[in-house]
Coordinates of C-alpha atoms in Angstrom, one line a residue:
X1 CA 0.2 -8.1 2.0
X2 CA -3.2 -7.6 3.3
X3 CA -3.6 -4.1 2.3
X4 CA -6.3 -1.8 4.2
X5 CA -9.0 -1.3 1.4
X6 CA -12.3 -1.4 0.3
X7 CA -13.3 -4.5 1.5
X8 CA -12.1 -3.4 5.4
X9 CA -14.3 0.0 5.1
X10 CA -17.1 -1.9 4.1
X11 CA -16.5 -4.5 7.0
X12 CA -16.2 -1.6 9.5
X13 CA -19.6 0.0 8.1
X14 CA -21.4 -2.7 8.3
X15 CA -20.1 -3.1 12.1
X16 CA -21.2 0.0 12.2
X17 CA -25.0 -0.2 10.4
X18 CA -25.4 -3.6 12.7
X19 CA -25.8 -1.9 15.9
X20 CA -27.4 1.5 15.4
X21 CA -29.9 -0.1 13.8
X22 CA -30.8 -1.8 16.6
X23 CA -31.8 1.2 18.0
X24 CA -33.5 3.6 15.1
X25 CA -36.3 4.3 17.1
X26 CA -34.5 6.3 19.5
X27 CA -34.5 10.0 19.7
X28 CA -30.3 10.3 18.7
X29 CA -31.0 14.7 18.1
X30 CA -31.5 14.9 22.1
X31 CA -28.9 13.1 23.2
X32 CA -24.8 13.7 22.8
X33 CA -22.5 11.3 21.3
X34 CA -20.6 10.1 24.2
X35 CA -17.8 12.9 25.2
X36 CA -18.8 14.8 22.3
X37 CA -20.5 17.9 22.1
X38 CA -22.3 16.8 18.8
X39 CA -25.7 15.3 19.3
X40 CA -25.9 11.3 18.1
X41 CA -27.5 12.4 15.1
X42 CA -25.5 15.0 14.1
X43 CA -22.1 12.1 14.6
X44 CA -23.6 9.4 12.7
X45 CA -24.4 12.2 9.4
X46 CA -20.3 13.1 10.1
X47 CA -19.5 9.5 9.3
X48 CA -21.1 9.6 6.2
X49 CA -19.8 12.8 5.3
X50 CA -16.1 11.6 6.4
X51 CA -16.4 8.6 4.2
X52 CA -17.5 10.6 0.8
X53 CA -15.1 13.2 1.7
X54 CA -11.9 10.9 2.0
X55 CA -13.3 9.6 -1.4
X56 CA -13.7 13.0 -2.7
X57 CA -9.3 13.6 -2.5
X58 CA -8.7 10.3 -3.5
X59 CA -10.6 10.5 -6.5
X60 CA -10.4 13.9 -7.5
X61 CA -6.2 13.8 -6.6
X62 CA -6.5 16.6 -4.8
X63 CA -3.4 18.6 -4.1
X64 CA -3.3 21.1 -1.9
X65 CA -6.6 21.4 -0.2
X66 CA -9.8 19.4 0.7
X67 CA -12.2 19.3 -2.4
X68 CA -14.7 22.2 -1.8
X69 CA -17.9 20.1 -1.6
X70 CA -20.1 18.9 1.0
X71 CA -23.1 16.1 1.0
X72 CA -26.5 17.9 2.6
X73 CA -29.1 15.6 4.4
X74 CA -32.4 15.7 3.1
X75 CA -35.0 17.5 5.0
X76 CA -37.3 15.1 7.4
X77 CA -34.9 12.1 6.7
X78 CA -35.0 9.6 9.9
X79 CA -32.6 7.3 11.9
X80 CA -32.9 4.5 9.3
X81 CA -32.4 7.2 6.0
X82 CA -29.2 8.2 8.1
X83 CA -28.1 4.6 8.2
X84 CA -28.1 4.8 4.5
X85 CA -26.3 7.5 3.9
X86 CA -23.7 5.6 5.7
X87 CA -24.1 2.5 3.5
X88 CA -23.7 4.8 0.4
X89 CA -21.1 6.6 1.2
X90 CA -19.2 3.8 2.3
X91 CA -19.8 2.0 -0.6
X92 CA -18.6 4.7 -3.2
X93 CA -15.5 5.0 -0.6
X94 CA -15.1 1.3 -1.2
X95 CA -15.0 1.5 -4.9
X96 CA -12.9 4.8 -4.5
X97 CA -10.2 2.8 -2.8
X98 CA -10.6 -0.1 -5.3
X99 CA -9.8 1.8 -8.6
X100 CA -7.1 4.0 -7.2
X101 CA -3.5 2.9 -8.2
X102 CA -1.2 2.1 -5.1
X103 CA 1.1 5.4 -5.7
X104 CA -1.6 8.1 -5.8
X105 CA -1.7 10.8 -3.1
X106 CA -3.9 13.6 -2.5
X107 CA -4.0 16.0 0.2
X108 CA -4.9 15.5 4.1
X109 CA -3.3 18.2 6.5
X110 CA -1.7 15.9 9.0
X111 CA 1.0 15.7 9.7
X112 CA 2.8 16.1 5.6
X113 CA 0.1 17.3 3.8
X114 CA -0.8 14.2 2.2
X115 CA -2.0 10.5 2.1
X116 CA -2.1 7.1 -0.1
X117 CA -4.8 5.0 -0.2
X118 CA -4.4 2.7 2.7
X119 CA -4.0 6.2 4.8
X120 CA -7.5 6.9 3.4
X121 CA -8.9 3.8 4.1
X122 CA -7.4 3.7 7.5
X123 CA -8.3 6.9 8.5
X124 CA -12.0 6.3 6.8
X125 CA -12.2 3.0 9.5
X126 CA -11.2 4.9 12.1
X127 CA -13.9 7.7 12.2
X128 CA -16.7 4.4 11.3
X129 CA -15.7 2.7 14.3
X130 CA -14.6 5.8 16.9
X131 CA -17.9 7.2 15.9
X132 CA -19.8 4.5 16.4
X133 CA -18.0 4.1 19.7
X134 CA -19.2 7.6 20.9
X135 CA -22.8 7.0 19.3
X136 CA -23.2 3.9 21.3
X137 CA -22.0 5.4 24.2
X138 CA -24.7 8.2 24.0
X139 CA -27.5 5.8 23.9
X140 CA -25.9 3.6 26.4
X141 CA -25.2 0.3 23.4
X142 CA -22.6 -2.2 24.0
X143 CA -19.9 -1.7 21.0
X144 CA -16.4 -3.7 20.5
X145 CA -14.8 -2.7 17.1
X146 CA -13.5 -5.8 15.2
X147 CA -10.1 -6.3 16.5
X148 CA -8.1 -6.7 12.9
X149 CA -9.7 -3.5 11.9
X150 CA -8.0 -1.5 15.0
X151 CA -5.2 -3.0 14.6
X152 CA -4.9 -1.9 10.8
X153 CA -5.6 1.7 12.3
X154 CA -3.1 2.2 14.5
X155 CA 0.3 0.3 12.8
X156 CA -1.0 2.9 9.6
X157 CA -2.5 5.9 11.5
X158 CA -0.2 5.5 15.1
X159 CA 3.2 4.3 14.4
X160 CA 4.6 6.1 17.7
X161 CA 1.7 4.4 20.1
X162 CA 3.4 1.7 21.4
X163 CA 1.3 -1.9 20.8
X164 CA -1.3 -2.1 24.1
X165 CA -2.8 -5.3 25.4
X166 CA -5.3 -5.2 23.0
X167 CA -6.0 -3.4 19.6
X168 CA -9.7 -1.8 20.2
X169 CA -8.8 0.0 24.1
X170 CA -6.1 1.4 22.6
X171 CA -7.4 2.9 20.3
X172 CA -9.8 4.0 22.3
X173 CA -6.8 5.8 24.7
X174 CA -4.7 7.4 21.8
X175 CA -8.0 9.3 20.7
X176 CA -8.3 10.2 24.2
X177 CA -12.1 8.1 24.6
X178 CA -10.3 5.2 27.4
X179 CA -7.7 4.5 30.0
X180 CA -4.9 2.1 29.7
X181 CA -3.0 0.9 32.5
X182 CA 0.1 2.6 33.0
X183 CA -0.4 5.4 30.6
X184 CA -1.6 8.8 31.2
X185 CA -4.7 9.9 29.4
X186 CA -4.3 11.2 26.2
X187 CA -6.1 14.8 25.6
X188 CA -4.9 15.8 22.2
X189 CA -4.0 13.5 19.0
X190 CA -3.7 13.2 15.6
X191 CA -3.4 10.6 12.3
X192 CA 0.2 10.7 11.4
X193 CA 0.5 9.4 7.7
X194 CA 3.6 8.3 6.2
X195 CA 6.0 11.1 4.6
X196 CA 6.3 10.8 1.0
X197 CA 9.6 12.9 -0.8
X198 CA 9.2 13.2 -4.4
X199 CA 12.7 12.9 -6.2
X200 CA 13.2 13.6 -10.5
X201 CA 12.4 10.0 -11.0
X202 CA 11.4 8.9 -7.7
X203 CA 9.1 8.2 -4.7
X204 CA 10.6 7.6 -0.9
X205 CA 7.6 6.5 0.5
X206 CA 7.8 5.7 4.3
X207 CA 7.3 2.4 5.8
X208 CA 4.5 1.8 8.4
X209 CA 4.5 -0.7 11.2
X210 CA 1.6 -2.7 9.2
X211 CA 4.1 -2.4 5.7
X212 CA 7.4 -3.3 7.8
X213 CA 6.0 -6.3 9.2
X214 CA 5.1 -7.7 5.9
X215 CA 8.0 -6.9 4.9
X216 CA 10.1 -8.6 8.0
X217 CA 8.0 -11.4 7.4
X218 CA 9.0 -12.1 3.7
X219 CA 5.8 -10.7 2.1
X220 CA 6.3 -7.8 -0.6
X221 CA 5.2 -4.7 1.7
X222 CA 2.2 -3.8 -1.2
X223 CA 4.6 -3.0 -3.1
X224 CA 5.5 -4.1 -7.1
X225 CA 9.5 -4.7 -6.5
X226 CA 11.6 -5.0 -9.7
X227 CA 13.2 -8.2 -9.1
X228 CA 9.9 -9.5 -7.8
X229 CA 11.1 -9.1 -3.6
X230 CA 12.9 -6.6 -2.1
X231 CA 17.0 -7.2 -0.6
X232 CA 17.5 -8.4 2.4
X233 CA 18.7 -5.9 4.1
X234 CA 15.6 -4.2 3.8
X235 CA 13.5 -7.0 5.6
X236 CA 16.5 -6.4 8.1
X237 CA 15.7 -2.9 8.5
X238 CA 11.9 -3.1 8.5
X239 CA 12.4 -5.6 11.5
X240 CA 14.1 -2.7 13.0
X241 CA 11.1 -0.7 12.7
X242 CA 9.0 -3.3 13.7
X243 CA 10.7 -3.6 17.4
X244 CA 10.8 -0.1 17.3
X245 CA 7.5 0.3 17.2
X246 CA 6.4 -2.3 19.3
X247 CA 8.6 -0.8 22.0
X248 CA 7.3 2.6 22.1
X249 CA 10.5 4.1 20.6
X250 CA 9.0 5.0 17.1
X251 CA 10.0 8.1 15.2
X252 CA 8.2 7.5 11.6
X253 CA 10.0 10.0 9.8
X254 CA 13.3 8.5 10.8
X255 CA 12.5 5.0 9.6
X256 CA 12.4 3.3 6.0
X257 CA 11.3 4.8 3.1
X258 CA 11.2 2.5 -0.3
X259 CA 12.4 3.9 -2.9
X260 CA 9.4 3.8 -5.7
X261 CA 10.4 4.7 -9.5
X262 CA 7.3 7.2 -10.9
X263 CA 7.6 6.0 -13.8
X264 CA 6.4 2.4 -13.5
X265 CA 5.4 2.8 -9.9
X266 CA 7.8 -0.3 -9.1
X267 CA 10.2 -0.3 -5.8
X268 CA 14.2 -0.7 -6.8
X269 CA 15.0 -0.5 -2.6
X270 CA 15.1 1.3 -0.1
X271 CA 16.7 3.7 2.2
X272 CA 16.5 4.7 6.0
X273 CA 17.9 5.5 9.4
X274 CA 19.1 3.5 12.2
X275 CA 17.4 5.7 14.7
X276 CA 15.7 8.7 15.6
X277 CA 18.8 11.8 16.1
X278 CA 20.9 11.1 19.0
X279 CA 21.6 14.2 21.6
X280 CA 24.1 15.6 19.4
X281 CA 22.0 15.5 16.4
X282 CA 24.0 12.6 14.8
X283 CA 21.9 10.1 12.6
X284 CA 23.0 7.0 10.4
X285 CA 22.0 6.3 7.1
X286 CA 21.4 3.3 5.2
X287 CA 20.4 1.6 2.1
X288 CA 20.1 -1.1 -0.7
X289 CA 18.9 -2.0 -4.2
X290 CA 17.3 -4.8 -5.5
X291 CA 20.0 -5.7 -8.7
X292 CA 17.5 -4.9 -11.4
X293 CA 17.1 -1.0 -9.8
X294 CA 21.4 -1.1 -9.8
X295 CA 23.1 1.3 -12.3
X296 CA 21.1 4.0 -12.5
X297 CA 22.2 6.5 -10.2
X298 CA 19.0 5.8 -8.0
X299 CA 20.6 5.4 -4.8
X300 CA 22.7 8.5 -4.9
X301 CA 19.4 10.4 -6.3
X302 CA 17.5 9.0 -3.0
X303 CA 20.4 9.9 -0.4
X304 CA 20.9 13.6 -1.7
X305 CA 17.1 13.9 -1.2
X306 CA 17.0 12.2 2.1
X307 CA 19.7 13.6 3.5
X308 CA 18.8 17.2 2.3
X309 CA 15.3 16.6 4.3
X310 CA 17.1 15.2 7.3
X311 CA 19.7 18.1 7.5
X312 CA 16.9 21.1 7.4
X313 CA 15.5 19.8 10.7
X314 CA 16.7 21.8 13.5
X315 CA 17.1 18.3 15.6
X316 CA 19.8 16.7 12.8
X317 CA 23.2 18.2 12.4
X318 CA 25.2 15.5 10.9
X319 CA 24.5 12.5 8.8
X320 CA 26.9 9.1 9.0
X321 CA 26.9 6.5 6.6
X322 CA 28.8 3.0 7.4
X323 CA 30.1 1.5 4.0
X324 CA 31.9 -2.1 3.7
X325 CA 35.6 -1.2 2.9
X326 CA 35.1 -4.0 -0.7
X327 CA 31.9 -2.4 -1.8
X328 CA 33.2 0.3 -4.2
X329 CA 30.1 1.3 -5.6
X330 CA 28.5 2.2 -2.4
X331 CA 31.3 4.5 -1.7
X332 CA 30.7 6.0 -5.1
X333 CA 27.0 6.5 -3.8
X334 CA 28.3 8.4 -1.1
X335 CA 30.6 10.4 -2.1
X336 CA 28.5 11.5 -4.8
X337 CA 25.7 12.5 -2.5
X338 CA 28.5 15.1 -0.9
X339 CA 29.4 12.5 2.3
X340 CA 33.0 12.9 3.0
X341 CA 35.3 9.8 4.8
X342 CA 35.7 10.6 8.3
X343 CA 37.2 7.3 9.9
X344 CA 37.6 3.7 9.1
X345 CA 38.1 0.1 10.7
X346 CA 39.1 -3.3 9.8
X347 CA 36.0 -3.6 7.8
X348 CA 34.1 -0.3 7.3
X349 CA 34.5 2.8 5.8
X350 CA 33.1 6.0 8.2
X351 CA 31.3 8.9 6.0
X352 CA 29.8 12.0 6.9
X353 CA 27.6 14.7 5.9
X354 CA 26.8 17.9 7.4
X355 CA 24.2 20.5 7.5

């Protein structure tokens, strides 16, 4: 998989870099960044302070706040020293990204509290090339953000904005700066990254559209899987999420989470729901292991966790899970997570769990 990195933020600064330069000689203090009430100026220094901030959590692992530091321009600098603060601070963001290991999280408010690295990165690109959007606009530049870039952004950063008919206007219309056709202007957003629930020895770490399409398409998701790949049924499932999303129908936190062990930082499975809750608050449940991850009591340690989450939302009162009548040690997954049998067909077993 082609993770969101280093090597994108620095693709997306120097995007960036490329065209303002072109006009250093401008006045940017006197003039507003395009709907914003910041001056040009005053936008392009917030890039730079974005990029060393997001670098700032990562590397510091912060926990439950943002780092208490800022980065202070230097008195007199002009266009061209702002330019370089940009290049700098993108560059130690770059390296940032590049050292951290693929399980670290550290703490952004929206909307669980935290992020991984390729939320970072992706929410690092996005205020380069929105920014430079609104700069441009200001000074009245023609700016098209590189279209794999965009797209990177929103299947990590948007995973309920249905796909448009191109990746850069709409991003532009889910942070409210465009019009798409069809679709009523947006006037308040924000990022969503994946959820993240911490188990005794484990990590459910949510699939995004960019992570289930890799999967669905055989790759390894980014992640390090015990038996080398992940089941099948969880390239099934991410395929699920994958037409989900590119039908507008989305609910993240009701999608696929892999099930990551802390200690190793390898996957063993994963675990997820059908769908979003239904009008009755009914969901379905699913899951698999990889056979090296089989035997450990991992499964029934991930669907007590999930299913505990799921149930202390006011919009789920009842979980189902759907287990072949043969496979014995599902059932003992099941019922050891506290799901009771509640019907049965020719082939399946019916289980519930309520809140």
């Amino acid at each position: 998989m082609r993770n969101t990195g280093g090597d994108q933020v620095q693709e997306a600064v120097a995007s960036c870099v490329a065209l303002l330069r072109t006009a250093t000689d401008r006045d940017w203090e006197g003039v507003k960044a395009g709907r914003m009430s910041w001056s040009c100026r005053g936008t392009a220094f917030h890039v730079a302070e974005d990029l060393i901030a997001y670098a700032g959590q990562l590397a510091g692992r912060a926990r439950d706040r943002w780092v208490p530091f800022e980065i202070v321009p230097e008195e007199g600098i002009d266009n061209d020293g702002v330019l370089e603060v940009i290049e700098t601070s993108g560059a130690l963001f770059a390296a940032t990204l590049r050292s951290t290991p693929r399980e670290v999280r550290a703490f952004h408010p929206y909307p669980f509290r935290s992020a991984n690295r390729e939320g970072f990165a992706a929410m690092g690109i996005a205020e380069v090339l929105l920014h430079t959007h609104d700069i441009a606009e200001g000074l009245g530049l023609s700016y098209e953000a590189p279209a794999e870039l965009c797209e990177s952004v929103l299947t990590t950063l948007f995973p309920d904005v249905r796909p448009g008919p191109a990746p850069w206007p709409t991003l532009l219309w889910a942070t409210g700066r465009g019009d798409l056709p069809g679709r009523a202007p947006v006037t308040q957003w924000r990022w969503h990254n994946n959820l993240a629930l911490p188990t005794d020895r484990l990590t459910l770490e949510g699939v995004t559209p960019a992570t289930a399409a890799d999967l669905h398409a055989g790759g390894d998701g980014g992640f390090e899987w015990v038996d080398g790949e992940p089941f099948e049924g969880t390239r099934v499932a991410s395929g699920m999420l994958v037409k989900a999303y590119e039908e507008g129908l989305l609910r993240p936190e009701f999608g696929v989470f892999v099930l990551v062990r802390r200690e190793d930082g390898r996957a063993v499975g994963a675990m997820g729901f059908h769908a979003a809750p239904d009008d009755e608050g009914m969901v379905e449940i699913g899951y698999d292991l990889v056979e090296g991850g089989r035997g450990h009591g991992y499964a029934t340690e991930a669907l007590r966790a999930l299913s505990a989450w799921a149930l202390a939302r006011d919009d789920v009162r009842r979980i189902i899970a759907k287990v072949d009548q043969g496979n014995l040690p599902s059932q003992g997954v099941v019922t050891r997570a506290g799901f009771e049998k509640v019907g049965e067909d020719e082939e399946l077993f019916v289980y519930e769990l309520r809140g």
